mmCIF file of C-alpha atoms in Angstrom:
data_model
loop_
_atom_site.group_PDB
_atom_site.id
_atom_site.type_symbol
_atom_site.label_atom_id
_atom_site.label_comp_id
_atom_site.label_asym_id
_atom_site.label_seq_id
_atom_site.Cartn_x
_atom_site.Cartn_y
_atom_site.Cartn_z
ATOM 1 C CA MET R 5 -52.778 -52.578 48.146
ATOM 2 C CA VAL R 6 -54.691 -53.336 44.857
ATOM 3 C CA PHE R 7 -55.329 -49.610 44.441
ATOM 4 C CA ASN R 8 -51.573 -48.849 44.848
ATOM 5 C CA ILE R 9 -50.625 -51.450 42.254
ATOM 6 C CA VAL R 10 -53.189 -50.095 39.778
ATOM 7 C CA ASN R 11 -52.119 -46.522 40.514
ATOM 8 C CA ASN R 12 -48.390 -47.458 40.088
ATOM 9 C CA LYS R 13 -49.210 -49.102 36.777
ATOM 10 C CA LYS R 14 -50.970 -45.951 35.609
ATOM 11 C CA LYS R 15 -47.909 -43.896 36.661
ATOM 12 C CA LEU R 16 -45.675 -46.317 34.870
ATOM 13 C CA ARG R 17 -47.675 -46.155 31.696
ATOM 14 C CA VAL R 18 -47.607 -42.313 31.716
ATOM 15 C CA VAL R 19 -43.854 -42.432 32.236
ATOM 16 C CA LEU R 20 -43.464 -44.901 29.301
ATOM 17 C CA ILE R 21 -45.638 -42.694 27.103
ATOM 18 C CA LEU R 22 -43.557 -39.601 27.948
ATOM 19 C CA ILE R 23 -40.351 -41.488 27.248
ATOM 20 C CA LEU R 24 -41.725 -42.618 23.954
ATOM 21 C CA LEU R 25 -42.812 -39.123 23.057
ATOM 22 C CA LEU R 26 -39.383 -37.814 23.892
ATOM 23 C CA LEU R 27 -37.766 -40.468 21.657
ATOM 24 C CA VAL R 28 -40.140 -39.562 18.814
ATOM 25 C CA ILE R 29 -39.180 -35.912 19.215
ATOM 26 C CA LEU R 30 -35.474 -36.700 19.316
ATOM 27 C CA VAL R 31 -35.660 -38.904 16.297
ATOM 28 C CA SER R 32 -37.770 -36.320 14.393
ATOM 29 C CA VAL R 33 -35.338 -33.520 15.072
ATOM 30 C CA ALA R 34 -32.347 -35.770 14.145
ATOM 31 C CA TYR R 35 -34.200 -36.561 10.872
ATOM 32 C CA LEU R 36 -34.912 -32.950 10.125
ATOM 33 C CA VAL R 37 -31.399 -31.883 10.794
ATOM 34 C CA LYS R 38 -29.997 -34.604 8.622
ATOM 35 C CA LYS R 39 -32.524 -34.479 5.728
ATOM 36 C CA GLN R 40 -33.809 -30.985 5.799
ATOM 37 C CA LYS R 41 -30.342 -29.501 6.799
ATOM 38 C CA ILE R 42 -31.716 -27.266 9.543
ATOM 39 C CA LEU R 43 -28.922 -25.279 10.784
ATOM 40 C CA PRO R 44 -27.960 -23.847 14.282
ATOM 41 C CA PRO R 45 -29.068 -20.250 14.724
ATOM 42 C CA ASP R 46 -25.643 -18.740 14.570
ATOM 43 C CA VAL R 47 -24.810 -20.581 11.361
ATOM 44 C CA GLU R 48 -28.150 -19.568 9.920
ATOM 45 C CA GLU R 49 -27.501 -15.941 10.828
ATOM 46 C CA ASN R 50 -24.054 -15.910 9.277
ATOM 47 C CA GLN R 51 -25.513 -17.348 6.071
ATOM 48 C CA ARG R 52 -28.248 -14.632 6.212
ATOM 49 C CA PHE R 53 -25.555 -11.946 6.378
ATOM 50 C CA GLU R 54 -23.493 -13.298 3.437
ATOM 51 C CA LYS R 55 -26.680 -13.936 1.393
ATOM 52 C CA ALA R 56 -27.893 -10.379 2.080
ATOM 53 C CA LEU R 57 -24.657 -8.936 0.694
ATOM 54 C CA LYS R 58 -24.781 -11.489 -2.220
ATOM 55 C CA HIS R 59 -28.259 -10.216 -3.111
ATOM 56 C CA LEU R 60 -27.149 -6.538 -2.901
ATOM 57 C CA ASN R 61 -24.192 -7.167 -5.108
ATOM 58 C CA SER R 62 -26.263 -9.169 -7.664
ATOM 59 C CA LEU R 63 -28.693 -6.329 -8.326
ATOM 60 C CA ASP R 64 -28.354 -4.569 -11.698
ATOM 61 C CA LYS R 65 -26.680 -1.188 -11.092
ATOM 62 C CA LYS R 66 -28.750 0.669 -13.611
ATOM 63 C CA GLU R 67 -32.011 -0.669 -12.111
ATOM 64 C CA ILE R 68 -30.813 0.460 -8.659
ATOM 65 C CA SER R 69 -30.260 3.954 -10.007
ATOM 66 C CA LYS R 70 -33.693 4.083 -11.588
ATOM 67 C CA ALA R 71 -35.276 2.851 -8.230
ATOM 68 C CA ILE R 72 -34.344 6.032 -6.354
ATOM 69 C CA PRO R 73 -37.878 7.498 -6.220
ATOM 70 C CA LYS R 74 -39.374 4.056 -5.171
ATOM 71 C CA LEU R 75 -36.731 3.599 -2.424
ATOM 72 C CA GLU R 76 -37.442 7.132 -1.138
ATOM 73 C CA LYS R 77 -41.153 6.298 -0.997
ATOM 74 C CA ILE R 78 -40.430 3.135 1.009
ATOM 75 C CA ILE R 79 -38.306 5.085 3.468
ATOM 76 C CA GLN R 80 -40.983 7.702 3.960
ATOM 77 C CA SER R 81 -43.705 5.014 4.603
ATOM 78 C CA PRO R 82 -41.877 1.817 5.694
ATOM 79 C CA THR R 83 -43.904 -1.356 6.471
ATOM 80 C CA SER R 84 -41.115 -2.548 8.727
ATOM 81 C CA LEU R 85 -37.783 -1.298 10.306
ATOM 82 C CA GLU R 86 -35.923 -4.073 8.285
ATOM 83 C CA LYS R 87 -37.365 -2.842 4.989
ATOM 84 C CA GLU R 88 -36.571 0.783 5.943
ATOM 85 C CA ALA R 89 -32.932 -0.149 6.772
ATOM 86 C CA TYR R 90 -32.627 -2.210 3.577
ATOM 87 C CA ALA R 91 -34.097 0.577 1.422
ATOM 88 C CA LYS R 92 -31.623 3.159 2.947
ATOM 89 C CA ILE R 93 -28.622 0.856 2.156
ATOM 90 C CA LEU R 94 -29.914 0.382 -1.439
ATOM 91 C CA LEU R 95 -30.446 4.104 -1.780
ATOM 92 C CA SER R 96 -26.941 4.796 -0.520
ATOM 93 C CA LEU R 97 -25.556 2.354 -3.174
ATOM 94 C CA SER R 98 -27.623 4.192 -5.848
ATOM 95 C CA HIS R 99 -26.162 7.525 -4.741
ATOM 96 C CA LEU R 100 -22.630 6.086 -4.970
ATOM 97 C CA LEU R 101 -23.379 5.042 -8.520
ATOM 98 C CA THR R 102 -24.620 8.546 -9.363
ATOM 99 C CA ARG R 103 -21.578 10.097 -7.755
ATOM 100 C CA ASP R 104 -23.471 11.664 -4.813
ATOM 101 C CA SER R 105 -21.106 10.221 -2.215
ATOM 102 C CA ILE R 106 -22.154 12.642 0.477
ATOM 103 C CA LYS R 107 -25.753 11.515 0.460
ATOM 104 C CA ALA R 108 -24.613 7.860 0.416
ATOM 105 C CA VAL R 109 -22.494 8.423 3.474
ATOM 106 C CA GLU R 110 -25.346 10.245 5.379
ATOM 107 C CA LEU R 111 -27.647 7.231 4.687
ATOM 108 C CA LEU R 112 -25.036 4.696 5.852
ATOM 109 C CA LYS R 113 -24.375 6.547 9.011
ATOM 110 C CA GLU R 114 -28.121 6.796 9.735
ATOM 111 C CA VAL R 115 -28.551 3.010 9.413
ATOM 112 C CA SER R 116 -25.397 2.231 11.377
ATOM 113 C CA ILE R 117 -26.363 4.302 14.497
ATOM 114 C CA ASN R 118 -30.114 3.470 14.594
ATOM 115 C CA GLU R 119 -30.436 0.919 17.382
ATOM 116 C CA ASN R 120 -34.085 0.077 16.206
ATOM 117 C CA TYR R 121 -32.841 -1.400 13.057
ATOM 118 C CA PRO R 122 -31.707 -5.081 12.817
ATOM 119 C CA LYS R 123 -28.113 -5.570 13.594
ATOM 120 C CA VAL R 124 -27.392 -7.413 10.397
ATOM 121 C CA TRP R 125 -28.239 -4.265 8.352
ATOM 122 C CA ARG R 126 -26.400 -1.902 10.719
ATOM 123 C CA ALA R 127 -23.258 -4.089 10.424
ATOM 124 C CA ILE R 128 -23.596 -4.029 6.545
ATOM 125 C CA ALA R 129 -23.785 -0.197 6.713
ATOM 126 C CA VAL R 130 -20.721 0.009 8.947
ATOM 127 C CA GLN R 131 -18.792 -2.282 6.599
ATOM 128 C CA HIS R 132 -19.639 -0.064 3.613
ATOM 129 C CA LEU R 133 -18.351 2.984 5.623
ATOM 130 C CA SER R 134 -15.184 1.110 6.299
ATOM 131 C CA GLU R 135 -14.682 0.413 2.511
ATOM 132 C CA LEU R 136 -15.361 4.027 1.737
ATOM 133 C CA VAL R 137 -12.645 5.086 4.088
ATOM 134 C CA ASP R 138 -10.283 2.984 2.004
ATOM 135 C CA ASN R 139 -11.399 4.526 -1.273
ATOM 136 C CA TYR R 140 -11.721 8.166 -0.509
ATOM 137 C CA ASN R 141 -9.203 10.915 0.284
ATOM 138 C CA GLU R 142 -8.531 12.070 3.775
ATOM 139 C CA ASN R 143 -10.311 15.411 3.359
ATOM 140 C CA PHE R 144 -13.585 13.613 2.286
ATOM 141 C CA ILE R 145 -13.536 11.081 5.154
ATOM 142 C CA LYS R 146 -12.702 13.713 7.718
ATOM 143 C CA THR R 147 -15.383 16.093 6.535
ATOM 144 C CA TYR R 148 -18.274 13.547 5.968
ATOM 145 C CA ILE R 149 -17.639 10.159 7.528
ATOM 146 C CA PHE R 150 -15.854 11.007 10.854
ATOM 147 C CA ILE R 151 -18.218 13.872 11.906
ATOM 148 C CA GLY R 152 -20.652 13.331 14.723
ATOM 149 C CA GLN R 153 -20.501 10.517 17.332
ATOM 150 C CA PRO R 154 -19.495 7.747 17.522
ATOM 151 C CA PHE R 155 -17.545 8.468 14.287
ATOM 152 C CA GLU R 156 -15.460 11.390 15.583
ATOM 153 C CA SER R 157 -14.111 9.175 18.295
ATOM 154 C CA PHE R 158 -12.651 6.725 15.678
ATOM 155 C CA TYR R 159 -10.678 9.420 14.065
ATOM 156 C CA LYS R 160 -9.058 11.144 17.041
ATOM 157 C CA GLU R 161 -5.571 10.189 15.844
ATOM 158 C CA GLU R 162 -6.478 11.261 12.199
ATOM 159 C CA ASN R 163 -5.226 7.916 11.003
ATOM 160 C CA PRO R 164 -7.505 6.389 8.313
ATOM 161 C CA ALA R 165 -6.146 2.848 8.756
ATOM 162 C CA LEU R 166 -6.700 2.904 12.536
ATOM 163 C CA ALA R 167 -10.150 4.468 11.879
ATOM 164 C CA MET R 168 -11.048 1.562 9.591
ATOM 165 C CA ARG R 169 -9.962 -0.896 12.210
ATOM 166 C CA LYS R 170 -12.375 0.739 14.752
ATOM 167 C CA LEU R 171 -15.206 0.642 12.260
ATOM 168 C CA ASP R 172 -14.520 -3.070 11.588
ATOM 169 C CA GLU R 173 -14.462 -3.760 15.316
ATOM 170 C CA TRP R 174 -17.767 -1.907 15.738
ATOM 171 C CA SER R 175 -19.269 -4.017 12.830
ATOM 172 C CA ASP R 176 -18.113 -7.215 14.422
ATOM 173 C CA LYS R 177 -19.707 -6.283 17.732
ATOM 174 C CA LEU R 178 -23.026 -5.541 15.959
ATOM 175 C CA PHE R 179 -22.861 -8.814 13.921
ATOM 176 C CA PRO R 180 -19.832 -11.043 13.826
ATOM 177 C CA THR R 181 -18.766 -11.683 10.170
ATOM 178 C CA VAL R 182 -15.678 -12.807 8.316
ATOM 179 C CA VAL R 183 -14.344 -9.641 6.435
ATOM 180 C CA PRO R 184 -14.113 -7.238 9.352
ATOM 181 C CA ASN R 185 -12.182 -9.849 11.481
ATOM 182 C CA TYR R 186 -9.677 -10.445 8.616
ATOM 183 C CA ARG R 187 -9.269 -6.786 8.122
ATOM 184 C CA VAL R 188 -8.477 -6.188 11.791
ATOM 185 C CA ALA R 189 -6.130 -9.154 11.832
ATOM 186 C CA HIS R 190 -4.372 -7.569 8.747
ATOM 187 C CA TRP R 191 -4.092 -4.216 10.474
ATOM 188 C CA TYR R 192 -2.213 -5.824 13.328
ATOM 189 C CA ALA R 193 0.028 -7.631 10.745
ATOM 190 C CA GLU R 194 0.840 -4.431 9.041
ATOM 191 C CA GLN R 195 1.836 -2.778 12.338
ATOM 192 C CA LEU R 196 4.029 -5.607 13.219
ATOM 193 C CA THR R 197 5.716 -5.475 9.777
ATOM 194 C CA GLN R 198 6.282 -1.710 10.133
ATOM 195 C CA ASN R 199 7.800 -2.279 13.591
ATOM 196 C CA LYS R 200 10.269 -4.708 12.039
ATOM 197 C CA LEU R 201 11.413 -1.940 9.626
ATOM 198 C CA SER R 202 11.304 0.928 12.043
ATOM 199 C CA PRO R 203 10.846 -0.368 15.562
ATOM 200 C CA TYR R 204 8.304 1.562 17.727
ATOM 201 C CA LEU R 205 6.553 -1.143 19.715
ATOM 202 C CA SER R 206 7.735 -2.461 23.115
ATOM 203 C CA ASP R 207 8.139 -6.213 23.578
ATOM 204 C CA ASP R 208 4.942 -6.380 25.494
ATOM 205 C CA GLU R 209 3.070 -4.364 22.822
ATOM 206 C CA ARG R 210 4.448 -6.650 20.168
ATOM 207 C CA LYS R 211 3.076 -9.711 22.090
ATOM 208 C CA ILE R 212 -0.289 -8.079 22.467
ATOM 209 C CA TYR R 213 -0.502 -7.281 18.734
ATOM 210 C CA LEU R 214 0.419 -10.747 17.829
ATOM 211 C CA SER R 215 -2.170 -12.158 20.225
ATOM 212 C CA GLU R 216 -4.863 -9.849 18.835
ATOM 213 C CA LEU R 217 -3.892 -10.858 15.233
ATOM 214 C CA SER R 218 -4.161 -14.583 16.087
ATOM 215 C CA GLN R 219 -7.541 -14.170 17.808
ATOM 216 C CA ARG R 220 -9.006 -12.284 14.942
ATOM 217 C CA LEU R 221 -7.811 -14.930 12.487
ATOM 218 C CA GLU R 222 -9.264 -17.667 14.659
ATOM 219 C CA ARG R 223 -12.491 -15.853 14.887
ATOM 220 C CA ALA R 224 -12.743 -15.208 11.087
ATOM 221 C CA ASP R 225 -11.758 -18.732 10.255
ATOM 222 C CA LYS R 226 -14.549 -20.185 12.518
ATOM 223 C CA ILE R 227 -17.258 -17.907 10.987
ATOM 224 C CA PHE R 228 -15.909 -18.712 7.476
ATOM 225 C CA ALA R 229 -16.239 -22.421 8.160
ATOM 226 C CA ASP R 230 -19.885 -21.926 9.136
ATOM 227 C CA VAL R 231 -20.936 -20.416 5.773
ATOM 228 C CA PRO R 232 -21.483 -22.795 2.805
ATOM 229 C CA MET R 233 -19.811 -21.749 -0.383
ATOM 230 C CA GLU R 234 -23.153 -21.219 -2.255
ATOM 231 C CA SER R 235 -24.004 -18.479 0.251
ATOM 232 C CA TRP R 236 -20.983 -16.347 -0.681
ATOM 233 C CA ASP R 237 -20.953 -13.443 -3.053
ATOM 234 C CA LYS R 238 -17.803 -13.760 -5.175
ATOM 235 C CA ASP R 239 -16.560 -10.286 -4.292
ATOM 236 C CA ARG R 240 -16.685 -11.092 -0.582
ATOM 237 C CA LEU R 241 -15.142 -14.475 -1.051
ATOM 238 C CA LEU R 242 -12.331 -12.908 -2.925
ATOM 239 C CA LEU R 243 -11.817 -10.213 -0.381
ATOM 240 C CA SER R 244 -11.742 -12.839 2.445
ATOM 241 C CA TYR R 245 -9.154 -14.989 0.666
ATOM 242 C CA PHE R 246 -7.152 -11.801 -0.149
ATOM 243 C CA LEU R 247 -7.113 -10.383 3.375
ATOM 244 C CA LYS R 248 -6.202 -13.750 4.862
ATOM 245 C CA ALA R 249 -3.460 -14.231 2.316
ATOM 246 C CA ARG R 250 -1.933 -10.856 3.022
ATOM 247 C CA THR R 251 -2.100 -11.397 6.787
ATOM 248 C CA LEU R 252 -0.614 -14.800 6.603
ATOM 249 C CA GLY R 253 2.081 -13.545 4.269
ATOM 250 C CA LYS R 254 3.217 -10.933 6.753
ATOM 251 C CA LEU R 255 2.965 -13.326 9.639
ATOM 252 C CA TYR R 256 5.100 -15.931 7.686
ATOM 253 C CA LEU R 257 7.806 -13.331 7.181
ATOM 254 C CA LEU R 258 7.795 -12.288 10.811
ATOM 255 C CA PHE R 259 6.769 -15.297 12.917
ATOM 256 C CA PRO R 260 6.863 -18.480 10.702
ATOM 257 C CA ALA R 261 5.870 -20.856 13.463
ATOM 258 C CA GLU R 262 2.624 -18.799 14.127
ATOM 259 C CA THR R 263 1.577 -19.301 10.512
ATOM 260 C CA LYS R 264 1.219 -23.053 10.501
ATOM 261 C CA LYS R 265 -2.090 -23.247 12.400
ATOM 262 C CA PHE R 266 -3.781 -20.807 9.983
ATOM 263 C CA GLY R 267 -2.710 -22.312 6.693
ATOM 264 C CA ASP R 268 -0.304 -21.535 3.870
ATOM 265 C CA ALA R 269 -0.171 -17.888 2.660
ATOM 266 C CA GLU R 270 0.567 -18.801 -0.889
ATOM 267 C CA ASN R 271 -2.294 -21.150 -1.005
ATOM 268 C CA PHE R 272 -4.682 -18.355 -0.024
ATOM 269 C CA PHE R 273 -3.176 -16.006 -2.590
ATOM 270 C CA LYS R 274 -3.728 -18.776 -5.321
ATOM 271 C CA LYS R 275 -7.350 -19.048 -4.166
ATOM 272 C CA ALA R 276 -7.753 -15.158 -4.420
ATOM 273 C CA VAL R 277 -6.336 -15.200 -7.905
ATOM 274 C CA GLU R 278 -8.574 -18.082 -8.993
ATOM 275 C CA VAL R 279 -11.768 -16.296 -7.793
ATOM 276 C CA HIS R 280 -10.275 -13.030 -9.288
ATOM 277 C CA ALA R 281 -9.945 -14.744 -12.704
ATOM 278 C CA ALA R 282 -13.548 -16.087 -12.586
ATOM 279 C CA THR R 283 -15.106 -12.842 -11.387
ATOM 280 C CA TYR R 284 -13.261 -9.755 -12.856
ATOM 281 C CA LEU R 285 -13.608 -8.598 -16.400
ATOM 282 C CA PRO R 286 -11.930 -5.577 -18.021
ATOM 283 C CA GLN R 287 -14.871 -3.261 -17.166
ATOM 284 C CA LYS R 288 -14.741 -4.338 -13.504
ATOM 285 C CA LEU R 289 -11.169 -3.872 -12.331
ATOM 286 C CA TRP R 290 -9.485 -4.603 -9.115
ATOM 287 C CA PHE R 291 -5.971 -5.824 -9.583
ATOM 288 C CA ALA R 292 -4.849 -5.668 -5.906
ATOM 289 C CA PRO R 293 -4.761 -9.462 -5.351
ATOM 290 C CA LEU R 294 -2.385 -9.835 -8.379
ATOM 291 C CA PHE R 295 -0.019 -7.073 -7.198
ATOM 292 C CA TYR R 296 0.094 -8.255 -3.548
ATOM 293 C CA TYR R 297 0.644 -11.892 -4.591
ATOM 294 C CA ALA R 298 3.590 -10.625 -6.661
ATOM 295 C CA ALA R 299 4.837 -8.584 -3.737
ATOM 296 C CA PHE R 300 4.704 -11.540 -1.417
ATOM 297 C CA LEU R 301 6.619 -13.703 -3.918
ATOM 298 C CA SER R 302 9.177 -10.820 -4.199
ATOM 299 C CA GLU R 303 9.597 -10.772 -0.363
ATOM 300 C CA ILE R 304 10.013 -14.468 0.114
ATOM 301 C CA ALA R 305 11.952 -15.388 -2.997
ATOM 302 C CA GLY R 306 13.578 -12.241 -4.373
ATOM 303 C CA ASP R 307 14.254 -12.605 -8.166
ATOM 304 C CA SER R 308 14.279 -16.500 -7.962
ATOM 305 C CA ARG R 309 10.556 -16.448 -9.083
ATOM 306 C CA THR R 310 10.759 -13.632 -11.560
ATOM 307 C CA GLU R 311 8.655 -15.319 -14.264
ATOM 308 C CA GLU R 312 5.721 -15.991 -11.933
ATOM 309 C CA ILE R 313 5.913 -12.395 -10.607
ATOM 310 C CA LYS R 314 5.858 -11.049 -14.159
ATOM 311 C CA SER R 315 2.971 -13.301 -15.148
ATOM 312 C CA LEU R 316 0.827 -12.048 -12.197
ATOM 313 C CA LEU R 317 1.524 -8.416 -13.112
ATOM 314 C CA THR R 318 0.838 -8.724 -16.913
ATOM 315 C CA PRO R 319 -2.760 -7.414 -16.664
ATOM 316 C CA LEU R 320 -1.509 -4.177 -15.089
ATOM 317 C CA TYR R 321 0.535 -3.141 -18.154
ATOM 318 C CA ASP R 322 -2.423 -1.917 -20.256
ATOM 319 C CA GLU R 323 -2.058 1.793 -19.595
ATOM 320 C CA THR R 324 -5.788 2.411 -20.304
ATOM 321 C CA LEU R 325 -6.824 -0.201 -17.685
ATOM 322 C CA SER R 326 -4.277 0.691 -15.129
ATOM 323 C CA HIS R 327 -5.509 4.286 -14.785
ATOM 324 C CA LYS R 328 -8.970 3.106 -14.092
ATOM 325 C CA ASP R 329 -8.093 0.728 -11.354
ATOM 326 C CA PRO R 330 -8.020 1.898 -7.775
ATOM 327 C CA LEU R 331 -4.561 0.351 -7.547
ATOM 328 C CA SER R 332 -3.190 3.059 -9.824
ATOM 329 C CA ASN R 333 -4.355 5.713 -7.200
ATOM 330 C CA PHE R 334 -2.683 3.692 -4.448
ATOM 331 C CA PHE R 335 0.654 3.720 -6.435
ATOM 332 C CA LYS R 336 0.356 7.516 -7.079
ATOM 333 C CA ARG R 337 -0.322 8.054 -3.319
ATOM 334 C CA GLU R 338 2.543 5.885 -2.127
ATOM 335 C CA LYS R 339 5.157 7.650 -4.140
ATOM 336 C CA ASN R 340 4.645 10.556 -1.803
ATOM 337 C CA SER R 341 5.095 8.578 1.443
ATOM 338 C CA ASP R 342 7.247 10.181 4.014
ATOM 339 C CA HIS R 343 10.118 7.603 3.988
ATOM 340 C CA ASP R 344 11.227 4.622 1.952
ATOM 341 C CA SER R 345 11.049 2.295 4.885
ATOM 342 C CA HIS R 346 7.264 2.707 4.742
ATOM 343 C CA TYR R 347 6.066 -0.811 4.156
ATOM 344 C CA HIS R 348 3.694 -0.399 1.183
ATOM 345 C CA LYS R 349 6.239 1.949 -0.541
ATOM 346 C CA ARG R 350 9.150 -0.585 -0.143
ATOM 347 C CA GLU R 351 6.846 -3.454 -1.489
ATOM 348 C CA ILE R 352 6.263 -1.398 -4.599
ATOM 349 C CA ILE R 353 9.982 -0.554 -5.076
ATOM 350 C CA LEU R 354 10.940 -4.262 -4.383
ATOM 351 C CA VAL R 355 8.518 -5.498 -7.172
ATOM 352 C CA ALA R 356 9.898 -2.793 -9.507
ATOM 353 C CA GLN R 357 13.380 -4.033 -9.016
ATOM 354 C CA ILE R 358 12.393 -7.514 -10.327
ATOM 355 C CA ASP R 359 10.066 -6.476 -13.188
ATOM 356 C CA SER R 360 11.108 -3.644 -15.486
ATOM 357 C CA LYS R 361 7.642 -3.373 -17.049
ATOM 358 C CA PHE R 362 6.159 -2.719 -13.652
ATOM 359 C CA LYS R 363 8.912 -0.077 -13.042
ATOM 360 C CA ASN R 364 7.886 1.627 -16.401
ATOM 361 C CA LEU R 365 4.227 1.671 -15.350
ATOM 362 C CA LEU R 366 5.232 3.353 -12.077
ATOM 363 C CA LYS R 367 7.192 6.020 -14.005
ATOM 364 C CA GLN R 368 4.060 6.662 -15.985
ATOM 365 C CA LEU R 369 2.241 7.335 -12.706
ATOM 366 C CA GLY R 370 4.811 9.845 -11.577
ATOM 367 C CA TRP R 371 7.546 7.857 -9.797
ATOM 368 C CA THR R 372 11.112 9.008 -10.356
ATOM 369 C CA ASP R 373 14.267 6.859 -11.062
ATOM 370 C CA GLU R 374 15.716 8.053 -7.825
ATOM 371 C CA GLN R 375 12.828 6.544 -5.872
ATOM 372 C CA LEU R 376 12.771 3.311 -7.821
ATOM 373 C CA ASN R 377 16.402 2.727 -7.617
ATOM 374 C CA THR R 378 16.398 2.704 -3.740
ATOM 375 C CA LYS R 379 17.961 -0.608 -2.618
ATOM 376 C CA ILE R 380 15.410 -2.824 -0.960
ATOM 377 C CA THR R 381 16.358 -6.137 0.578
ATOM 378 C CA PRO R 382 13.547 -8.730 0.679
ATOM 379 C CA LEU R 383 12.300 -9.485 4.242
ATOM 380 C CA GLY R 384 12.754 -13.219 3.484
ATOM 381 C CA GLU R 385 16.502 -12.519 3.236
ATOM 382 C CA GLN R 386 16.665 -10.590 6.442
ATOM 383 C CA LYS R 387 15.927 -13.570 8.787
#
């Protein structure tokens, strides 16, 4: 009996000690999370992705170009797969800077398909490829990007926008991040907008597209919320705001009730313009956020916000700058679109009807009076 009491006391003491130890561990973890800001793994990984891109974009472009021999040496004798993948991406960027786009594409494709490389770097490589699709002509992307598997399967329809969507979906499967999800959401928004102008989707397809759009926005928003502002590269932050603004803008014009849960389109356009103003100098041009904000205002308000539209477009009127900006190539390409109901073409014509200076800029880029005088009714007036 005495032995049992002593034995029970020992067991009780052990249990109490274990409970105390558990409490100490829990308190310590709580302290570390609060004071040291330890983050859950998924958040930490999302930060790592954005920080990696922030680091890449912060590097001096001249120094990257000079580093080609060093990078090639690292690739030949890598100390780790991560360093090898990183060196290949840097080398691809240096080739882009020296106008050797073919070598750049080859390296990005190598990184993207190598299953031994960390997924974060593979996803970065795929995202760079997606952006190249947006910036190069169809002959280049068909000849150099969408050759070999899995790339050929993305271009079966020979549709660059659809191929970009497939690349972004692949990037998201490798490593979920913000920009690819916003880009995919925007693709669905564009299809739904085009369907309103020239119907080609069934009711069921339209519901599926709207559902996919909403899911991608929710996914992107959730990842975005996990990444602190200090981890963002400004170019990526601008692109995120810009893509969300354009998606919400189209959603607002088509399904206003669906927009409320994702935020106000104009608010995100304003955020994009603010980051743009703080980031872009004359030698580093990208005026798309300004044009598309003006186009959105033209769609929702017609000529009732003419002064705001003109103010947004003012930086485009310097002829020297406009021809250097990728947007000028976009305007040149769209003038040859097959029909005037094509959404991007009608946006351009609509803005030109409101701002005569913009109309003159388009004429300098090859547009005709006949094209620009096509009557366009803002979508906001078609409800």
